């Protein structure tokens, strides 16, 4: 682990900071605080910063600013009690850490809505890749919400240090303190207490360490995508029930299958099957899957009916028709080519080309679905009104040939100008069904745009196309599946489109 130059534990925390503690059933003792938080040293720029994406963005264009911090503390490491279910855990000891936090907030503090979305950043490809921000930034910035991204894994930290050794030298997770665990690798289980400690800090309006100092937080929502969703699922099932009080006011778990090991020496196999459905523990929880997950694992997803129903309310499960695990929205928001190369020699476009897709990477407008889910989650927390259920995908999500039946719909699916597929849905259209440069080809979302003649056959004229889009958009808006702003934008784009 990198040298942690900040932590000098006061006597008050002496016993709590000790490592190698004997196993203790139950963990209701308070989680310790974040001990230090400072702006990141000014060596270069933040990895994943908006101006340094594959397609650059300017936070000032939407009235936002971006700040990066290093923060340190001591994290408890957890394990499952022998013979227990997924909610009975024990504390194995504690270890120090220094992590990074990326914050995007309104420049004008008066615009702050009081809502904070904390993203557990996915690093399944061995570098930090945001997903909640790419899909939800429109709603976040319109509402005046704050987004906080947390580096979640040792692999993410290692990539940061490759990308900019001077800026990220102090980051690191300690090792597993359990005498029975002989791993010398940085302990991945640090993230669970990091999540709790972050929630505590962000709620402390008067704490000078709080990066939101002086801004009162009304609601904290934790979210994760893919690997990040697996971490969130494990947190809701195993960690949250053992806290003294709720750390977060809501959870949005997206595109995750199964759980995340509690520590480096924990066997994941048995636990993973238990948390395909996260447990809400009385806190609003949305579990959202793309077409990729429902096609690849239809029998492992919650519920037996094609219609959604509460599972341990407050809970909602959604399939997003037309979406895929990895699409053009996500790749556009990945760190730019220079940063990815420095972080490990990664080339996003070369990896995609290595899958030999017959059609381009999908540009399906999933952002409209996710904007609405975020808005509905915030209303759920503030007003106590759960969002409506939606129809499940039929038969796990795929009728061949054709598009998904059921699921969370959008005008792009119901008045289409393209067909949307995933690599596994069309095995004959990819020469590689496995992995290339770390990317699972079967998770890539692809699209087949309709020809002019096909558009003409479907819609006849531009006015007819616009009328169908407008009618379907109003229906979805009235049913609660589109925000007013996004509904207006969809119709505006349809009016301007050269279709047919």
Coordinates of N, CA and C in Angstrom, one line a residue, residues 71-274:
X71 N -9.3 11.6 0.5 CA -9.8 11.5 1.9 C -9.3 10.2 2.5
X72 N -9.2 10.2 3.9 CA -8.6 9.0 4.5 C -9.4 8.7 5.8
X73 N -9.3 7.5 6.2 CA -10.0 7.0 7.4 C -9.5 5.6 7.7
X74 N -10.3 4.9 8.5 CA -10.0 3.5 8.9 C -11.3 2.8 8.7
X75 N -11.2 1.7 7.9 CA -12.3 0.9 7.5 C -12.3 -0.4 8.2
X76 N -13.5 -0.8 8.7 CA -13.7 -2.1 9.3 C -13.8 -3.1 8.1
X77 N -13.3 -4.3 8.3 CA -13.4 -5.3 7.3 C -14.3 -6.4 7.8
X78 N -15.3 -6.8 7.0 CA -16.3 -7.7 7.4 C -16.2 -9.1 6.8
X79 N -16.8 -10.0 7.4 CA -17.0 -11.4 6.9 C -18.3 -11.9 7.3
X80 N -18.7 -13.0 6.6 CA -20.0 -13.6 7.0 C -19.7 -14.6 8.2
X81 N -20.6 -14.5 9.2 CA -20.5 -15.4 10.3 C -20.8 -16.9 9.8
X82 N -20.1 -17.8 10.4 CA -20.1 -19.2 9.9 C -21.6 -19.7 9.9
X83 N -22.0 -20.3 8.8 CA -23.4 -20.8 8.8 C -24.5 -19.8 8.8
X84 N -24.2 -18.5 8.6 CA -25.2 -17.5 8.7 C -25.8 -17.2 7.3
X85 N -26.9 -16.4 7.3 CA -27.5 -15.9 6.1 C -26.7 -14.7 5.7
X86 N -27.2 -14.0 4.6 CA -26.4 -12.9 4.0 C -26.5 -11.7 4.9
X87 N -27.3 -11.6 5.9 CA -27.4 -10.4 6.7 C -26.6 -10.5 8.0
X88 N -26.0 -11.7 8.3 CA -25.3 -11.9 9.6 C -23.8 -11.8 9.3
X89 N -23.2 -10.7 9.7 CA -21.8 -10.6 9.4 C -21.0 -10.3 10.7
X90 N -19.7 -10.4 10.6 CA -18.9 -10.1 11.8 C -17.7 -9.2 11.4
X91 N -17.2 -8.5 12.3 CA -16.1 -7.6 12.1 C -14.7 -8.3 12.3
X92 N -13.9 -8.3 11.3 CA -12.6 -9.0 11.4 C -11.5 -8.2 11.8
X93 N -11.6 -6.9 11.8 CA -10.6 -6.0 12.2 C -10.7 -4.7 11.3
X94 N -9.7 -3.9 11.4 CA -9.7 -2.6 10.7 C -8.4 -2.3 9.9
X95 N -8.5 -1.5 8.9 CA -7.3 -1.2 8.1 C -7.5 0.3 7.6
X96 N -6.3 0.9 7.4 CA -6.3 2.3 6.9 C -6.5 2.4 5.4
X97 N -7.0 3.5 5.0 CA -7.1 3.7 3.5 C -7.0 5.2 3.2
X98 N -6.6 5.5 2.0 CA -6.8 6.8 1.4 C -7.5 6.6 0.0
X99 N -8.6 7.3 -0.2 CA -9.3 7.1 -1.4 C -9.5 8.5 -2.1
X100 N -10.2 8.5 -3.2 CA -10.5 9.7 -3.9 C -12.0 9.9 -4.1
X101 N -12.4 11.2 -4.1 CA -13.8 11.5 -4.3 C -13.8 12.7 -5.3
X102 N -14.7 12.4 -6.3 CA -14.9 13.4 -7.4 C -16.3 14.0 -7.2
X103 N -16.4 15.3 -7.1 CA -17.7 16.0 -6.8 C -18.0 17.0 -7.9
X104 N -19.3 16.9 -8.4 CA -19.8 17.8 -9.4 C -21.0 18.4 -8.8
X105 N -21.0 19.8 -8.7 CA -22.1 20.5 -8.0 C -22.3 21.8 -8.7
X106 N -23.5 22.4 -8.4 CA -23.8 23.8 -9.0 C -22.8 24.8 -8.5
X107 N -22.4 25.7 -9.4 CA -21.5 26.8 -9.1 C -22.2 27.7 -8.1
X108 N -23.5 27.9 -8.3 CA -24.3 28.7 -7.4 C -24.9 27.8 -6.3
X109 N -24.4 28.0 -5.1 CA -25.0 27.1 -4.0 C -26.5 27.2 -3.8
X110 N -27.0 28.3 -4.2 CA -28.5 28.5 -4.1 C -29.3 27.6 -5.0
X111 N -28.6 27.0 -6.0 CA -29.3 26.0 -6.9 C -29.3 24.6 -6.4
X112 N -28.6 24.4 -5.3 CA -28.5 23.0 -4.8 C -29.9 22.5 -4.3
X113 N -30.3 21.4 -4.8 CA -31.6 20.8 -4.5 C -31.7 20.2 -3.1
X114 N -30.6 19.8 -2.6 CA -30.6 19.1 -1.3 C -30.4 17.6 -1.6
X115 N -30.4 17.2 -2.9 CA -30.3 15.7 -3.2 C -28.8 15.5 -3.7
X116 N -28.2 14.4 -3.2 CA -26.9 14.0 -3.5 C -26.9 12.5 -4.0
X117 N -26.4 12.3 -5.2 CA -26.2 11.0 -5.8 C -24.8 10.5 -5.6
X118 N -24.6 9.5 -4.9 CA -23.2 9.0 -4.6 C -23.0 7.7 -5.5
X119 N -22.1 7.8 -6.5 CA -21.9 6.7 -7.4 C -20.7 5.9 -7.0
X120 N -20.9 4.6 -6.8 CA -19.8 3.7 -6.6 C -19.2 3.3 -8.0
X121 N -18.1 4.0 -8.3 CA -17.6 3.9 -9.7 C -17.1 2.5 -10.1
X122 N -17.6 2.1 -11.2 CA -17.2 0.8 -11.8 C -15.8 0.8 -12.3
X123 N -15.0 -0.2 -11.9 CA -13.7 -0.4 -12.4 C -13.4 -1.8 -12.8
X124 N -14.5 -2.4 -13.4 CA -14.4 -3.8 -13.8 C -13.4 -4.0 -14.9
X125 N -13.1 -3.0 -15.7 CA -12.1 -3.0 -16.8 C -10.8 -2.5 -16.3
X126 N -10.6 -2.4 -15.0 CA -9.4 -2.0 -14.3 C -9.1 -0.5 -14.4
X127 N -10.1 0.3 -14.7 CA -10.0 1.7 -14.6 C -11.3 2.3 -14.2
X128 N -11.4 3.5 -13.6 CA -12.6 4.1 -13.2 C -13.4 4.5 -14.4
X129 N -14.7 4.1 -14.5 CA -15.6 4.4 -15.6 C -17.0 4.8 -15.0
X130 N -17.3 6.0 -15.1 CA -18.6 6.5 -14.5 C -19.7 6.0 -15.4
X131 N -20.9 5.7 -14.9 CA -22.1 5.3 -15.6 C -23.3 6.1 -15.2
X132 N -23.5 6.3 -13.9 CA -24.7 7.1 -13.5 C -24.6 8.5 -14.0
X133 N -23.5 9.1 -13.9 CA -23.4 10.5 -14.5 C -23.7 10.5 -16.0
X134 N -23.1 9.7 -16.8 CA -23.4 9.7 -18.2 C -24.9 9.6 -18.5
X135 N -25.6 8.7 -17.8 CA -27.0 8.5 -18.0 C -27.9 9.5 -17.4
X136 N -27.5 10.2 -16.3 CA -28.4 11.0 -15.5 C -28.0 12.5 -15.4
X137 N -26.9 12.9 -16.1 CA -26.4 14.2 -15.9 C -27.5 15.3 -16.2
X138 N -28.3 15.0 -17.2 CA -29.3 16.1 -17.6 C -30.2 16.3 -16.4
X139 N -30.8 15.3 -15.8 CA -31.7 15.4 -14.7 C -31.0 16.0 -13.5
X140 N -29.8 15.5 -13.2 CA -29.0 16.0 -12.1 C -28.8 17.5 -12.2
X141 N -28.4 18.0 -13.4 CA -28.0 19.4 -13.5 C -29.3 20.3 -13.6
X142 N -30.3 19.8 -14.2 CA -31.6 20.5 -14.2 C -32.1 20.7 -12.8
X143 N -32.1 19.7 -12.0 CA -32.6 19.7 -10.7 C -31.7 20.5 -9.7
X144 N -30.4 20.6 -10.0 CA -29.5 21.2 -9.0 C -29.0 20.2 -8.0
X145 N -29.0 18.9 -8.4 CA -28.4 17.8 -7.6 C -26.9 17.9 -7.6
X146 N -26.3 17.2 -6.6 CA -24.9 17.1 -6.5 C -24.5 15.6 -6.8
X147 N -23.5 15.4 -7.6 CA -23.0 14.0 -7.9 C -21.7 13.8 -7.2
X148 N -21.5 12.7 -6.5 CA -20.2 12.4 -5.8 C -19.8 11.0 -6.3
X149 N -18.6 10.9 -6.9 CA -18.1 9.6 -7.3 C -17.0 9.1 -6.4
X150 N -17.1 7.9 -6.1 CA -16.1 7.3 -5.2 C -15.3 6.2 -6.0
X151 N -14.0 6.3 -6.0 CA -13.2 5.1 -6.5 C -13.4 4.0 -5.5
X152 N -13.7 2.8 -6.1 CA -14.2 1.7 -5.2 C -13.3 0.5 -5.1
X153 N -12.3 0.4 -5.9 CA -11.5 -0.8 -5.9 C -10.0 -0.5 -5.9
X154 N -9.2 -1.5 -5.4 CA -7.7 -1.4 -5.6 C -7.3 -1.3 -7.1
X155 N -8.1 -1.9 -8.0 CA -7.7 -1.8 -9.4 C -7.9 -0.4 -9.9
X156 N -9.0 0.2 -9.4 CA -9.2 1.6 -9.8 C -8.1 2.5 -9.3
X157 N -7.7 2.3 -8.1 CA -6.6 3.1 -7.5 C -5.3 2.9 -8.3
X158 N -5.0 1.6 -8.6 CA -3.8 1.3 -9.3 C -3.8 2.1 -10.7
X159 N -4.9 2.1 -11.4 CA -5.0 2.8 -12.7 C -4.8 4.3 -12.5
X160 N -5.3 4.8 -11.5 CA -5.1 6.3 -11.2 C -3.7 6.6 -11.0
X161 N -3.0 5.7 -10.3 CA -1.6 5.9 -10.0 C -0.7 5.7 -11.2
X162 N -1.1 4.8 -12.1 CA -0.4 4.7 -13.4 C -0.6 6.0 -14.2
X163 N -1.9 6.5 -14.2 CA -2.2 7.6 -15.1 C -1.5 8.9 -14.6
X164 N -1.4 9.1 -13.3 CA -0.8 10.3 -12.8 C -0.1 10.0 -11.4
X165 N 1.1 9.5 -11.4 CA 1.7 9.1 -10.2 C 1.8 10.2 -9.1
X166 N 2.1 11.4 -9.6 CA 2.3 12.5 -8.6 C 1.0 12.9 -8.0
X167 N -0.1 12.9 -8.7 CA -1.4 13.4 -8.2 C -2.0 12.3 -7.3
X168 N -1.8 11.0 -7.6 CA -2.5 10.0 -6.8 C -1.6 9.1 -6.0
X169 N -0.4 9.6 -5.7 CA 0.6 8.8 -5.0 C 0.1 8.4 -3.6
X170 N -0.7 9.2 -2.9 CA -1.0 8.9 -1.5 C -2.2 8.0 -1.4
X171 N -2.9 7.6 -2.5 CA -4.0 6.7 -2.4 C -3.6 5.3 -2.1
X172 N -4.5 4.6 -1.5 CA -4.2 3.2 -1.2 C -5.1 2.6 -0.2
X173 N -5.5 1.3 -0.4 CA -6.2 0.5 0.6 C -5.3 -0.4 1.4
X174 N -5.5 -0.5 2.7 CA -4.7 -1.4 3.5 C -5.0 -2.8 3.3
X175 N -4.3 -3.7 3.9 CA -4.4 -5.2 3.7 C -5.4 -5.7 4.7
X176 N -5.8 -6.9 4.4 CA -6.8 -7.6 5.3 C -6.2 -7.9 6.7
X177 N -6.9 -7.4 7.8 CA -6.3 -7.6 9.1 C -6.6 -8.9 9.7
X178 N -7.4 -9.8 9.1 CA -7.7 -11.1 9.7 C -6.6 -12.0 9.7
X179 N -6.1 -12.5 10.8 CA -5.0 -13.5 10.8 C -5.2 -14.7 10.0
X180 N -6.5 -15.0 9.8 CA -6.8 -16.2 9.0 C -6.7 -15.9 7.5
X181 N -6.6 -14.7 7.1 CA -6.5 -14.3 5.7 C -5.1 -14.0 5.3
X182 N -4.5 -14.7 4.4 CA -3.1 -14.5 4.1 C -2.9 -13.7 2.8
X183 N -3.9 -12.9 2.4 CA -3.8 -12.1 1.3 C -2.9 -10.8 1.6
X184 N -2.0 -10.5 0.8 CA -1.2 -9.3 1.0 C -1.6 -8.2 0.0
X185 N -2.6 -8.5 -0.8 CA -3.1 -7.5 -1.7 C -3.9 -6.4 -1.0
X186 N -4.0 -5.2 -1.6 CA -4.9 -4.2 -1.0 C -6.3 -4.8 -0.8
X187 N -6.9 -4.5 0.3 CA -8.2 -5.1 0.7 C -9.4 -4.4 0.0
X188 N -10.1 -5.2 -0.9 CA -11.2 -4.6 -1.7 C -12.4 -4.3 -0.8
X189 N -12.5 -5.0 0.4 CA -13.6 -4.8 1.3 C -13.6 -3.5 2.0
X190 N -12.6 -2.7 1.8 CA -12.6 -1.3 2.4 C -13.8 -0.5 1.9
X191 N -14.3 -0.7 0.7 CA -15.3 0.1 0.1 C -16.6 0.2 0.9
X192 N -16.9 -0.8 1.7 CA -18.2 -0.8 2.4 C -18.2 0.2 3.5
X193 N -17.1 0.3 4.3 CA -17.1 1.4 5.3 C -16.8 2.7 4.7
X194 N -16.1 2.8 3.5 CA -16.0 4.0 2.8 C -17.4 4.6 2.4
X195 N -18.3 3.7 2.0 CA -19.6 4.2 1.7 C -20.3 4.7 2.9
X196 N -20.2 4.1 4.0 CA -20.9 4.5 5.2 C -20.3 5.8 5.7
X197 N -19.0 5.9 5.7 CA -18.3 7.1 6.2 C -18.5 8.3 5.3
X198 N -18.6 8.1 4.0 CA -18.9 9.1 3.1 C -20.3 9.7 3.4
X199 N -21.3 8.8 3.6 CA -22.7 9.3 3.9 C -22.7 10.1 5.1
X200 N -22.0 9.6 6.1 CA -22.0 10.4 7.4 C -21.4 11.8 7.2
X201 N -20.3 11.8 6.5 CA -19.6 13.1 6.3 C -20.5 14.1 5.5
X202 N -21.1 13.6 4.5 CA -21.9 14.5 3.6 C -23.1 15.1 4.3
X203 N -23.6 14.4 5.4 CA -24.7 14.9 6.1 C -24.3 15.9 7.2
X204 N -23.0 16.0 7.5 CA -22.6 16.9 8.6 C -22.3 18.3 8.0
X205 N -23.4 19.1 8.0 CA -23.3 20.4 7.3 C -22.2 21.3 7.9
X206 N -22.0 21.2 9.2 CA -21.1 22.1 9.9 C -19.7 21.5 9.9
X207 N -19.4 20.3 9.4 CA -18.1 19.7 9.5 C -17.2 20.4 8.5
X208 N -16.1 21.0 8.8 CA -15.2 21.6 7.8 C -14.6 20.7 6.9
X209 N -14.5 19.4 7.2 CA -14.0 18.4 6.3 C -15.0 18.1 5.2
X210 N -16.2 18.3 5.4 CA -17.3 18.0 4.4 C -17.1 18.8 3.1
X211 N -16.9 18.2 2.0 CA -16.7 19.0 0.8 C -18.0 19.8 0.4
X212 N -19.1 19.5 1.0 CA -20.4 20.2 0.8 C -20.6 21.1 2.0
X213 N -19.6 21.5 2.7 CA -19.7 22.3 3.9 C -20.7 23.5 3.7
X214 N -21.7 23.5 4.6 CA -22.6 24.6 4.6 C -23.8 24.3 3.7
X215 N -23.8 23.2 3.0 CA -25.0 22.9 2.1 C -25.7 21.7 2.8
X216 N -26.9 22.0 3.2 CA -27.7 21.0 3.9 C -28.2 19.9 3.0
X217 N -27.9 18.6 3.3 CA -28.4 17.5 2.4 C -29.7 17.0 2.9
X218 N -30.7 16.9 2.0 CA -32.0 16.4 2.3 C -32.0 14.9 2.1
X219 N -31.4 14.4 1.0 CA -31.5 13.0 0.7 C -30.2 12.6 0.0
X220 N -29.7 11.4 0.4 CA -28.5 10.8 -0.1 C -29.0 9.5 -0.8
X221 N -28.6 9.3 -2.1 CA -28.9 8.1 -2.9 C -27.6 7.5 -3.3
X222 N -27.5 6.2 -3.1 CA -26.3 5.5 -3.5 C -26.6 4.7 -4.8
X223 N -25.7 4.7 -5.8 CA -26.0 4.0 -7.0 C -24.7 3.4 -7.5
X224 N -24.9 2.4 -8.3 CA -23.7 1.7 -8.9 C -24.2 1.0 -10.2
X225 N -23.2 0.9 -11.1 CA -23.5 0.2 -12.4 C -22.6 -1.0 -12.6
X226 N -23.1 -2.1 -13.0 CA -22.3 -3.3 -13.2 C -21.6 -3.7 -11.9
X227 N -20.3 -3.7 -11.9 CA -19.6 -4.0 -10.7 C -20.0 -3.1 -9.5
X228 N -20.2 -1.8 -9.8 CA -20.7 -0.9 -8.8 C -22.0 -1.3 -8.2
X229 N -22.9 -1.8 -9.1 CA -24.2 -2.3 -8.6 C -24.1 -3.6 -7.7
X230 N -23.1 -4.4 -8.0 CA -22.8 -5.6 -7.2 C -22.4 -5.1 -5.8
X231 N -21.6 -4.1 -5.7 CA -21.2 -3.5 -4.4 C -22.4 -3.0 -3.7
X232 N -23.2 -2.2 -4.4 CA -24.4 -1.7 -3.8 C -25.3 -2.8 -3.3
X233 N -25.5 -3.8 -4.1 CA -26.3 -5.0 -3.7 C -25.8 -5.6 -2.4
X234 N -24.5 -5.8 -2.3 CA -23.9 -6.4 -1.1 C -24.1 -5.5 0.1
X235 N -23.9 -4.2 -0.2 CA -24.1 -3.2 0.9 C -25.5 -3.2 1.5
X236 N -26.5 -3.2 0.6 CA -27.9 -3.2 1.0 C -28.3 -4.5 1.8
X237 N -27.7 -5.6 1.3 CA -28.1 -6.9 1.9 C -27.3 -7.2 3.2
X238 N -26.0 -6.9 3.2 CA -25.2 -7.4 4.3 C -24.7 -6.3 5.3
X239 N -24.5 -5.1 4.8 CA -23.9 -4.0 5.6 C -25.0 -3.2 6.2
X240 N -25.9 -2.7 5.4 CA -26.9 -1.7 5.9 C -27.7 -2.3 7.0
X241 N -28.1 -3.6 7.1 CA -28.9 -4.1 8.2 C -28.2 -4.0 9.5
X242 N -26.8 -3.9 9.5 CA -26.0 -3.9 10.7 C -25.6 -2.6 11.2
X243 N -26.1 -1.5 10.5 CA -25.7 -0.1 10.9 C -26.7 0.4 12.0
X244 N -26.3 1.4 12.7 CA -27.2 1.9 13.7 C -28.4 2.6 13.1
X245 N -28.2 3.2 12.0 CA -29.3 3.9 11.3 C -29.0 3.9 9.8
X246 N -30.0 4.4 9.0 CA -29.8 4.3 7.5 C -28.6 5.2 7.1
X247 N -27.7 4.7 6.3 CA -26.7 5.5 5.7 C -27.2 6.3 4.5
X248 N -28.0 5.7 3.7 CA -28.6 6.3 2.5 C -30.1 6.3 2.6
X249 N -30.7 7.2 1.9 CA -32.1 7.3 1.8 C -32.8 6.6 0.7
X250 N -31.9 6.1 -0.3 CA -32.4 5.3 -1.4 C -31.3 4.7 -2.1
X251 N -31.5 3.7 -2.9 CA -30.5 3.0 -3.7 C -31.0 2.7 -5.1
X252 N -30.1 2.9 -6.1 CA -30.4 2.5 -7.4 C -29.3 1.6 -7.9
X253 N -29.6 0.4 -8.1 CA -28.7 -0.6 -8.5 C -28.9 -1.0 -10.0
X254 N -27.9 -0.7 -10.9 CA -28.1 -0.8 -12.3 C -27.2 -1.8 -12.9
X255 N -27.7 -2.8 -13.7 CA -26.9 -3.7 -14.6 C -25.9 -4.5 -13.8
X256 N -26.3 -5.0 -12.6 CA -25.5 -5.8 -11.8 C -26.1 -7.2 -11.6
X257 N -25.3 -8.2 -11.7 CA -25.7 -9.6 -11.5 C -24.9 -10.2 -10.3
X258 N -25.6 -10.4 -9.2 CA -25.0 -11.0 -8.0 C -24.3 -10.0 -7.1
X259 N -23.4 -10.5 -6.3 CA -22.8 -9.6 -5.3 C -21.3 -9.5 -5.4
X260 N -20.7 -8.9 -4.4 CA -19.3 -8.5 -4.3 C -18.8 -9.1 -3.0
X261 N -17.6 -9.8 -3.1 CA -17.1 -10.4 -1.9 C -16.8 -9.4 -0.8
X262 N -17.1 -9.8 0.5 CA -17.0 -8.8 1.6 C -15.5 -8.5 1.8
X263 N -14.6 -9.5 1.5 CA -13.2 -9.2 1.7 C -12.4 -10.1 0.8
X264 N -11.1 -9.9 0.7 CA -10.3 -10.7 -0.3 C -10.3 -12.2 -0.1
X265 N -10.6 -12.6 1.2 CA -10.5 -14.1 1.4 C -11.9 -14.7 1.6
X266 N -12.9 -13.9 1.3 CA -14.3 -14.4 1.4 C -14.7 -15.2 0.2
X267 N -15.3 -16.3 0.4 CA -15.8 -17.1 -0.8 C -17.1 -16.4 -1.2
X268 N -17.1 -16.1 -2.5 CA -18.3 -15.3 -3.1 C -19.4 -16.2 -3.6
X269 N -19.1 -17.5 -3.9 CA -20.0 -18.3 -4.7 C -21.4 -18.4 -4.0
X270 N -21.4 -18.8 -2.8 CA -22.7 -19.0 -2.1 C -23.5 -17.7 -2.0
X271 N -22.8 -16.6 -1.6 CA -23.4 -15.4 -1.4 C -24.0 -14.7 -2.6
X272 N -23.2 -14.9 -3.7 CA -23.6 -14.2 -5.0 C -25.1 -14.6 -5.4
X273 N -25.4 -15.9 -5.2 CA -26.7 -16.3 -5.6 C -27.8 -15.8 -4.7
X274 N -27.5 -15.4 -3.5 CA -28.5 -14.9 -2.6 C -28.9 -13.4 -2.8

